[in-house]
Amino acid sequence: MKLKGQKVAVCGGGGFIGGHLVKYLLENGVEVVRAVDVKPLDEWYQVTPGIENLVLDLKEKEHCYTAAKGVQGIFQLAADMGGMGFIENNKALCMLSVLTTTHMLLAARDSGVERFFYSSSACVYNGEKQKNPEVTPLKEEDAYPALPEDGYGWEKLFSERMCRHFEEDFGMVCRVARYHNVYGPYGTWAGGREKAPAAICRKVIEAKASAKHEIEIWGDGKQTRSFMYIDDCTKGTVAITESDIDYPINLGSSELVTINQLVDIVEEIAGVKLERRYKLDAPKGVNGRNSDNTKIKQELGWEPSIRLKDGMAKTYEWIESQMLVGAHK
């Protein structure tokens, strides 16, 4: 099913990825009927004029029926989440997102929605496979036997299964992508929900502006990750939604770096060298995580390919502009 010319709703449309997705869909001829988010409109990351921008709590069932009305496609990105500092300290809150996805699936089924996209996460993967920074890239089947990130990862894995069973039992077409560390402009960069790329940009900018040329790094800096730039995320999301891929598939970059290397990249962008202080008792997540892109290359003939140093340069520039005007996202 091609989405061009179709009517869709984006749940979580006031969030970082959702805001970018709304714009990408419109640019590619998809009619975004509405964006829905629990946050007040002035807290949305991006607000796109000309569509319905609804402030609704999608944990409430009746609001999901409002969101699903009159559309052929739904993108379900709405969830309580953030970086490791947030998800390690708000496990119950993260798990309550299961209400949103449950009610959105019911509303989509009852409203005759033709395509349902669910944004899952690399946090569904078995923690035993992520103990070594020299990580073997995670294949889709590595989610089982199940030992996901406590709280947030369990909710994502459960919701993946629910999508599968709605497809099996009710004939709904569900597509699921496992996002790996999405970053870019218009993302959270302060306040406790920010992820590593934005947090490091902010810390480097702060250190550069002060006389104290040092940076605090959570963990020992040797933990490894891959980071996907937002433009790859939106492109991959739409391609997966339109595809025949009827199983949860990785959507992430396979460019593996240590957190120390991520700091190196940002220091180079900023033109500074900072003394590093390691906060070993801070939340740092698993020791190593990377995306195995074998399946997405087989299925789509494509994989996320925007280089980390290029995406980080754009992200750094945007965060710096926000800090200069005194914004607090």
GROMACS .gro file of C-alpha atoms in nm:
model
  329
    1MET     CA    1   0.000   0.000   0.000
    2LYS     CA    2   0.138   0.338  -0.101
    3LEU     CA    3   0.056   0.615   0.145
    4LYS     CA    4   0.061   0.895  -0.112
    5GLY     CA    5  -0.288   1.043  -0.133
    6GLN     CA    6  -0.403   0.850   0.177
    7LYS     CA    7  -0.536   1.009   0.496
    8VAL     CA    8  -0.334   0.938   0.810
    9ALA     CA    9  -0.310   1.035   1.176
   10VAL     CA   10   0.017   1.068   1.369
   11CYS     CA   11  -0.014   0.981   1.738
   12GLY     CA   12   0.264   1.142   1.937
   13GLY     CA   13   0.272   1.410   1.667
   14GLY     CA   14   0.388   1.670   1.917
   15GLY     CA   15   0.700   1.470   1.997
   16PHE     CA   16   1.046   1.482   1.842
   17ILE     CA   17   1.006   1.201   1.587
   18GLY     CA   18   0.633   1.265   1.539
   19GLY     CA   19   0.686   1.630   1.447
   20HIS     CA   20   0.945   1.540   1.185
   21LEU     CA   21   0.725   1.256   1.054
   22VAL     CA   22   0.426   1.486   1.001
   23LYS     CA   23   0.639   1.717   0.785
   24TYR     CA   24   0.797   1.427   0.592
   25LEU     CA   25   0.457   1.274   0.514
   26LEU     CA   26   0.314   1.604   0.391
   27GLU     CA   27   0.621   1.666   0.174
   28ASN     CA   28   0.565   1.326   0.014
   29GLY     CA   29   0.200   1.369  -0.076
   30VAL     CA   30   0.041   1.198   0.224
   31GLU     CA   31  -0.261   1.377   0.370
   32VAL     CA   32  -0.198   1.411   0.742
   33VAL     CA   33  -0.547   1.469   0.876
   34ARG     CA   34  -0.439   1.515   1.235
   35ALA     CA   35  -0.152   1.504   1.482
   36VAL     CA   36  -0.237   1.409   1.840
   37ASP     CA   37  -0.031   1.453   2.156
   38VAL     CA   38  -0.088   1.476   2.530
   39LYS     CA   39   0.138   1.782   2.570
   40PRO     CA   40  -0.007   2.135   2.558
   41LEU     CA   41   0.035   2.280   2.208
   42ASP     CA   42   0.302   2.529   2.319
   43GLU     CA   43   0.515   2.234   2.435
   44TRP     CA   44   0.501   2.049   2.102
   45TYR     CA   45   0.842   2.015   1.937
   46GLN     CA   46   0.696   2.125   1.604
   47VAL     CA   47   0.343   2.236   1.517
   48THR     CA   48   0.243   2.204   1.152
   49PRO     CA   49  -0.029   2.446   1.043
   50GLY     CA   50  -0.315   2.337   0.815
   51ILE     CA   51  -0.391   2.008   0.995
   52GLU     CA   52  -0.586   1.917   1.307
   53ASN     CA   53  -0.347   1.945   1.602
   54LEU     CA   54  -0.529   1.783   1.893
   55VAL     CA   55  -0.424   1.780   2.258
   56LEU     CA   56  -0.560   1.449   2.387
   57ASP     CA   57  -0.443   1.184   2.634
   58LEU     CA   58  -0.441   0.868   2.422
   59LYS     CA   59  -0.431   0.647   2.731
   60GLU     CA   60  -0.805   0.726   2.738
   61LYS     CA   61  -0.997   0.496   2.503
   62GLU     CA   62  -1.249   0.750   2.371
   63HIS     CA   63  -0.967   0.985   2.264
   64CYS     CA   64  -0.819   0.707   2.050
   65TYR     CA   65  -1.146   0.680   1.856
   66THR     CA   66  -1.128   1.054   1.792
   67ALA     CA   67  -0.770   1.013   1.666
   68ALA     CA   68  -0.862   0.722   1.436
   69LYS     CA   69  -1.170   0.878   1.278
   70GLY     CA   70  -1.174   0.895   0.897
   71VAL     CA   71  -0.815   0.786   0.826
   72GLN     CA   72  -0.665   0.494   0.634
   73GLY     CA   73  -0.335   0.491   0.824
   74ILE     CA   74  -0.220   0.543   1.183
   75PHE     CA   75   0.133   0.602   1.306
   76GLN     CA   76   0.141   0.510   1.676
   77LEU     CA   77   0.445   0.686   1.822
   78ALA     CA   78   0.278   0.814   2.140
   79ALA     CA   79   0.459   0.698   2.456
   80ASP     CA   80   0.611   0.824   2.779
   81MET     CA   81   0.985   0.793   2.721
   82GLY     CA   82   1.323   0.961   2.727
   83GLY     CA   83   1.691   0.879   2.762
   84MET     CA   84   1.839   0.633   3.012
   85GLY     CA   85   1.809   0.881   3.299
   86PHE     CA   86   1.433   0.888   3.244
   87ILE     CA   87   1.349   0.527   3.159
   88GLU     CA   88   1.557   0.378   3.443
   89ASN     CA   89   1.376   0.597   3.699
   90ASN     CA   90   1.020   0.591   3.560
   91LYS     CA   91   0.949   0.224   3.487
   92ALA     CA   92   0.580   0.229   3.584
   93LEU     CA   93   0.520   0.544   3.379
   94CYS     CA   94   0.685   0.384   3.075
   95MET     CA   95   0.473   0.070   3.113
   96LEU     CA   96   0.151   0.272   3.122
   97SER     CA   97   0.211   0.348   2.753
   98VAL     CA   98   0.062   0.002   2.695
   99LEU     CA   99  -0.280   0.166   2.748
  100THR     CA  100  -0.217   0.402   2.456
  101THR     CA  101  -0.120   0.128   2.213
  102THR     CA  102  -0.400  -0.106   2.330
  103HIS     CA  103  -0.666   0.160   2.284
  104MET     CA  104  -0.520   0.280   1.953
  105LEU     CA  105  -0.524  -0.076   1.814
  106LEU     CA  106  -0.887  -0.119   1.920
  107ALA     CA  107  -0.983   0.217   1.768
  108ALA     CA  108  -0.795   0.134   1.445
  109ARG     CA  109  -0.966  -0.205   1.420
  110ASP     CA  110  -1.313  -0.065   1.484
  111SER     CA  111  -1.259   0.233   1.249
  112GLY     CA  112  -1.146   0.020   0.955
  113VAL     CA  113  -0.792   0.158   0.946
  114GLU     CA  114  -0.593  -0.012   0.668
  115ARG     CA  115  -0.236   0.032   0.799
  116PHE     CA  116  -0.114   0.061   1.157
  117PHE     CA  117   0.250   0.149   1.229
  118TYR     CA  118   0.396   0.096   1.576
  119SER     CA  119   0.730   0.243   1.686
  120SER     CA  120   0.909  -0.013   1.898
  121SER     CA  121   1.263   0.012   2.031
  122ALA     CA  122   1.599  -0.162   2.047
  123CYS     CA  123   1.527  -0.176   2.423
  124VAL     CA  124   1.326  -0.494   2.349
  125TYR     CA  125   1.648  -0.690   2.294
  126ASN     CA  126   1.776  -0.949   2.540
  127GLY     CA  127   2.010  -0.778   2.787
  128GLU     CA  128   2.237  -1.084   2.800
  129LYS     CA  129   2.341  -1.006   2.442
  130GLN     CA  130   2.441  -0.649   2.530
  131LYS     CA  131   2.690  -0.691   2.814
  132ASN     CA  132   3.005  -0.640   2.606
  133PRO     CA  133   3.098  -0.308   2.443
  134GLU     CA  134   3.242  -0.517   2.156
  135VAL     CA  135   2.883  -0.607   2.078
  136THR     CA  136   2.766  -0.836   1.798
  137PRO     CA  137   2.501  -0.636   1.606
  138LEU     CA  138   2.152  -0.731   1.722
  139LYS     CA  139   1.945  -0.940   1.482
  140GLU     CA  140   1.565  -0.928   1.492
  141GLU     CA  141   1.544  -1.278   1.644
  142ASP     CA  142   1.765  -1.169   1.938
  143ALA     CA  143   1.455  -1.033   2.114
  144TYR     CA  144   1.384  -1.387   2.229
  145PRO     CA  145   1.421  -1.549   2.476
  146ALA     CA  146   1.287  -1.229   2.625
  147LEU     CA  147   1.496  -1.025   2.868
  148PRO     CA  148   1.433  -0.665   2.759
  149GLU     CA  149   1.508  -0.333   2.931
  150ASP     CA  150   1.306  -0.339   3.252
  151GLY     CA  151   0.988  -0.134   3.227
  152TYR     CA  152   1.019   0.048   2.894
  153GLY     CA  153   1.154  -0.253   2.700
  154TRP     CA  154   0.892  -0.492   2.837
  155GLU     CA  155   0.612  -0.255   2.735
  156LYS     CA  156   0.754  -0.225   2.383
  157LEU     CA  157   0.793  -0.602   2.346
  158PHE     CA  158   0.441  -0.668   2.473
  159SER     CA  159   0.298  -0.409   2.233
  160GLU     CA  160   0.485  -0.568   1.943
  161ARG     CA  161   0.312  -0.898   2.024
  162MET     CA  162  -0.022  -0.724   2.048
  163CYS     CA  163   0.024  -0.580   1.698
  164ARG     CA  164   0.109  -0.928   1.571
  165HIS     CA  165  -0.203  -1.082   1.724
  166PHE     CA  166  -0.431  -0.803   1.602
  167GLU     CA  167  -0.299  -0.885   1.255
  168GLU     CA  168  -0.353  -1.260   1.303
  169ASP     CA  169  -0.693  -1.243   1.473
  170PHE     CA  170  -0.855  -0.938   1.311
  171GLY     CA  171  -0.678  -0.910   0.975
  172MET     CA  172  -0.533  -0.567   1.055
  173VAL     CA  173  -0.215  -0.477   0.868
  174CYS     CA  174   0.042  -0.384   1.133
  175ARG     CA  175   0.401  -0.275   1.072
  176VAL     CA  176   0.660  -0.252   1.351
  177ALA     CA  177   1.003  -0.087   1.348
  178ARG     CA  178   1.256  -0.116   1.630
  179TYR     CA  179   1.412   0.231   1.653
  180HIS     CA  180   1.777   0.253   1.756
  181ASN     CA  181   1.868   0.584   1.929
  182VAL     CA  182   1.715   0.853   1.708
  183TYR     CA  183   1.865   1.204   1.728
  184GLY     CA  184   1.861   1.535   1.543
  185PRO     CA  185   1.734   1.894   1.553
  186TYR     CA  186   1.408   1.970   1.739
  187GLY     CA  187   1.485   1.697   1.993
  188THR     CA  188   1.497   1.711   2.372
  189TRP     CA  189   1.833   1.848   2.489
  190ALA     CA  190   1.774   1.934   2.856
  191GLY     CA  191   1.546   1.853   3.147
  192GLY     CA  192   1.615   1.484   3.210
  193ARG     CA  193   1.455   1.313   2.907
  194GLU     CA  194   1.735   1.391   2.662
  195LYS     CA  195   1.944   1.115   2.503
  196ALA     CA  196   2.322   1.096   2.476
  197PRO     CA  197   2.380   1.288   2.146
  198ALA     CA  198   2.181   1.592   2.262
  199ALA     CA  199   2.308   1.576   2.619
  200ILE     CA  200   2.669   1.572   2.502
  201CYS     CA  201   2.608   1.861   2.261
  202ARG     CA  202   2.459   2.065   2.547
  203LYS     CA  203   2.741   1.980   2.787
  204VAL     CA  204   3.010   2.070   2.531
  205ILE     CA  205   2.838   2.400   2.449
  206GLU     CA  206   2.811   2.481   2.822
  207ALA     CA  207   3.176   2.389   2.883
  208LYS     CA  208   3.294   2.594   2.586
  209ALA     CA  209   3.102   2.898   2.711
  210SER     CA  210   3.241   2.871   3.063
  211ALA     CA  211   3.595   2.891   3.190
  212LYS     CA  212   3.561   2.534   3.322
  213HIS     CA  213   3.667   2.316   3.030
  214GLU     CA  214   3.543   1.981   3.157
  215ILE     CA  215   3.256   1.745   3.084
  216GLU     CA  216   3.072   1.485   3.293
  217ILE     CA  217   3.014   1.155   3.115
  218TRP     CA  218   2.768   0.894   3.245
  219GLY     CA  219   2.942   0.558   3.286
  220ASP     CA  220   3.302   0.490   3.183
  221GLY     CA  221   3.255   0.618   2.826
  222LYS     CA  222   3.340   0.276   2.683
  223GLN     CA  223   2.978   0.167   2.633
  224THR     CA  224   2.890   0.142   2.262
  225ARG     CA  225   2.586   0.252   2.064
  226SER     CA  226   2.469   0.336   1.716
  227PHE     CA  227   2.274   0.657   1.657
  228MET     CA  228   2.027   0.719   1.373
  229TYR     CA  229   1.971   1.068   1.231
  230ILE     CA  230   1.606   1.176   1.219
  231ASP     CA  231   1.592   1.199   0.836
  232ASP     CA  232   1.683   0.830   0.809
  233CYS     CA  233   1.421   0.751   1.073
  234THR     CA  234   1.132   0.921   0.892
  235LYS     CA  235   1.229   0.776   0.555
  236GLY     CA  236   1.260   0.425   0.700
  237THR     CA  237   0.935   0.455   0.896
  238VAL     CA  238   0.733   0.532   0.584
  239ALA     CA  239   0.912   0.266   0.375
  240ILE     CA  240   0.842  -0.001   0.641
  241THR     CA  241   0.479   0.110   0.674
  242GLU     CA  242   0.427   0.077   0.298
  243SER     CA  243   0.610  -0.259   0.280
  244ASP     CA  244   0.507  -0.623   0.317
  245ILE     CA  245   0.737  -0.671   0.620
  246ASP     CA  246   0.505  -0.843   0.867
  247TYR     CA  247   0.753  -0.879   1.156
  248PRO     CA  248   0.932  -0.626   1.380
  249ILE     CA  249   1.239  -0.501   1.194
  250ASN     CA  250   1.545  -0.300   1.299
  251LEU     CA  251   1.552   0.065   1.199
  252GLY     CA  252   1.890   0.200   1.303
  253SER     CA  253   2.237   0.292   1.193
  254SER     CA  254   2.505   0.022   1.198
  255GLU     CA  255   2.781   0.282   1.262
  256LEU     CA  256   2.901   0.174   1.608
  257VAL     CA  257   3.078   0.423   1.838
  258THR     CA  258   3.173   0.442   2.203
  259ILE     CA  259   3.035   0.729   2.409
  260ASN     CA  260   3.393   0.857   2.428
  261GLN     CA  261   3.405   0.863   2.047
  262LEU     CA  262   3.074   1.049   2.041
  263VAL     CA  263   3.232   1.311   2.270
  264ASP     CA  264   3.534   1.325   2.033
  265ILE     CA  265   3.300   1.405   1.743
  266VAL     CA  266   3.123   1.684   1.932
  267GLU     CA  267   3.453   1.831   2.056
  268GLU     CA  268   3.575   1.842   1.697
  269ILE     CA  269   3.255   2.018   1.584
  270ALA     CA  270   3.292   2.269   1.869
  271GLY     CA  271   3.668   2.315   1.828
  272VAL     CA  272   3.747   2.236   2.192
  273LYS     CA  273   3.913   1.967   2.401
  274LEU     CA  274   3.763   1.902   2.742
  275GLU     CA  275   3.875   1.720   3.053
  276ARG     CA  276   3.648   1.421   3.108
  277ARG     CA  277   3.498   1.326   3.443
  278TYR     CA  278   3.323   0.990   3.455
  279LYS     CA  279   3.013   0.947   3.673
  280LEU     CA  280   3.023   0.572   3.723
  281ASP     CA  281   2.702   0.551   3.928
  282ALA     CA  282   2.486   0.727   3.666
  283PRO     CA  283   2.231   0.540   3.450
  284LYS     CA  284   2.413   0.418   3.140
  285GLY     CA  285   2.201   0.135   3.002
  286VAL     CA  286   2.353  -0.173   2.843
  287ASN     CA  287   2.727  -0.194   2.769
  288GLY     CA  288   2.687  -0.242   2.395
  289ARG     CA  289   2.411  -0.215   2.134
  290ASN     CA  290   2.422  -0.202   1.755
  291SER     CA  291   2.177  -0.267   1.474
  292ASP     CA  292   2.218  -0.563   1.239
  293ASN     CA  293   2.079  -0.425   0.911
  294THR     CA  294   2.086  -0.748   0.708
  295LYS     CA  295   1.707  -0.779   0.698
  296ILE     CA  296   1.623  -0.416   0.614
  297LYS     CA  297   1.876  -0.425   0.328
  298GLN     CA  298   1.721  -0.747   0.200
  299GLU     CA  299   1.364  -0.616   0.232
  300LEU     CA  300   1.403  -0.255   0.118
  301GLY     CA  301   1.742  -0.241  -0.056
  302TRP     CA  302   1.820   0.046   0.182
  303GLU     CA  303   1.952   0.116   0.531
  304PRO     CA  304   2.006   0.430   0.741
  305SER     CA  305   2.329   0.581   0.610
  306ILE     CA  306   2.364   0.943   0.728
  307ARG     CA  307   2.706   0.958   0.894
  308LEU     CA  308   2.715   1.036   1.263
  309LYS     CA  309   2.955   1.330   1.226
  310ASP     CA  310   2.725   1.489   0.964
  311GLY     CA  311   2.409   1.445   1.170
  312MET     CA  312   2.580   1.560   1.488
  313ALA     CA  313   2.703   1.879   1.317
  314LYS     CA  314   2.341   1.971   1.234
  315THR     CA  315   2.221   1.872   1.579
  316TYR     CA  316   2.495   2.073   1.753
  317GLU     CA  317   2.417   2.380   1.543
  318TRP     CA  318   2.047   2.362   1.629
  319ILE     CA  319   2.101   2.307   2.005
  320GLU     CA  320   2.351   2.595   2.012
  321SER     CA  321   2.093   2.823   1.848
  322GLN     CA  322   1.834   2.720   2.108
  323MET     CA  323   2.072   2.782   2.398
  324LEU     CA  324   2.162   3.125   2.261
  325VAL     CA  325   1.796   3.233   2.264
  326GLY     CA  326   1.743   3.078   2.608
  327ALA     CA  327   1.498   2.807   2.500
  328HIS     CA  328   1.439   2.504   2.727
  329LYS     CA  329   1.353   2.190   2.530
   0.00000   0.00000   0.00000
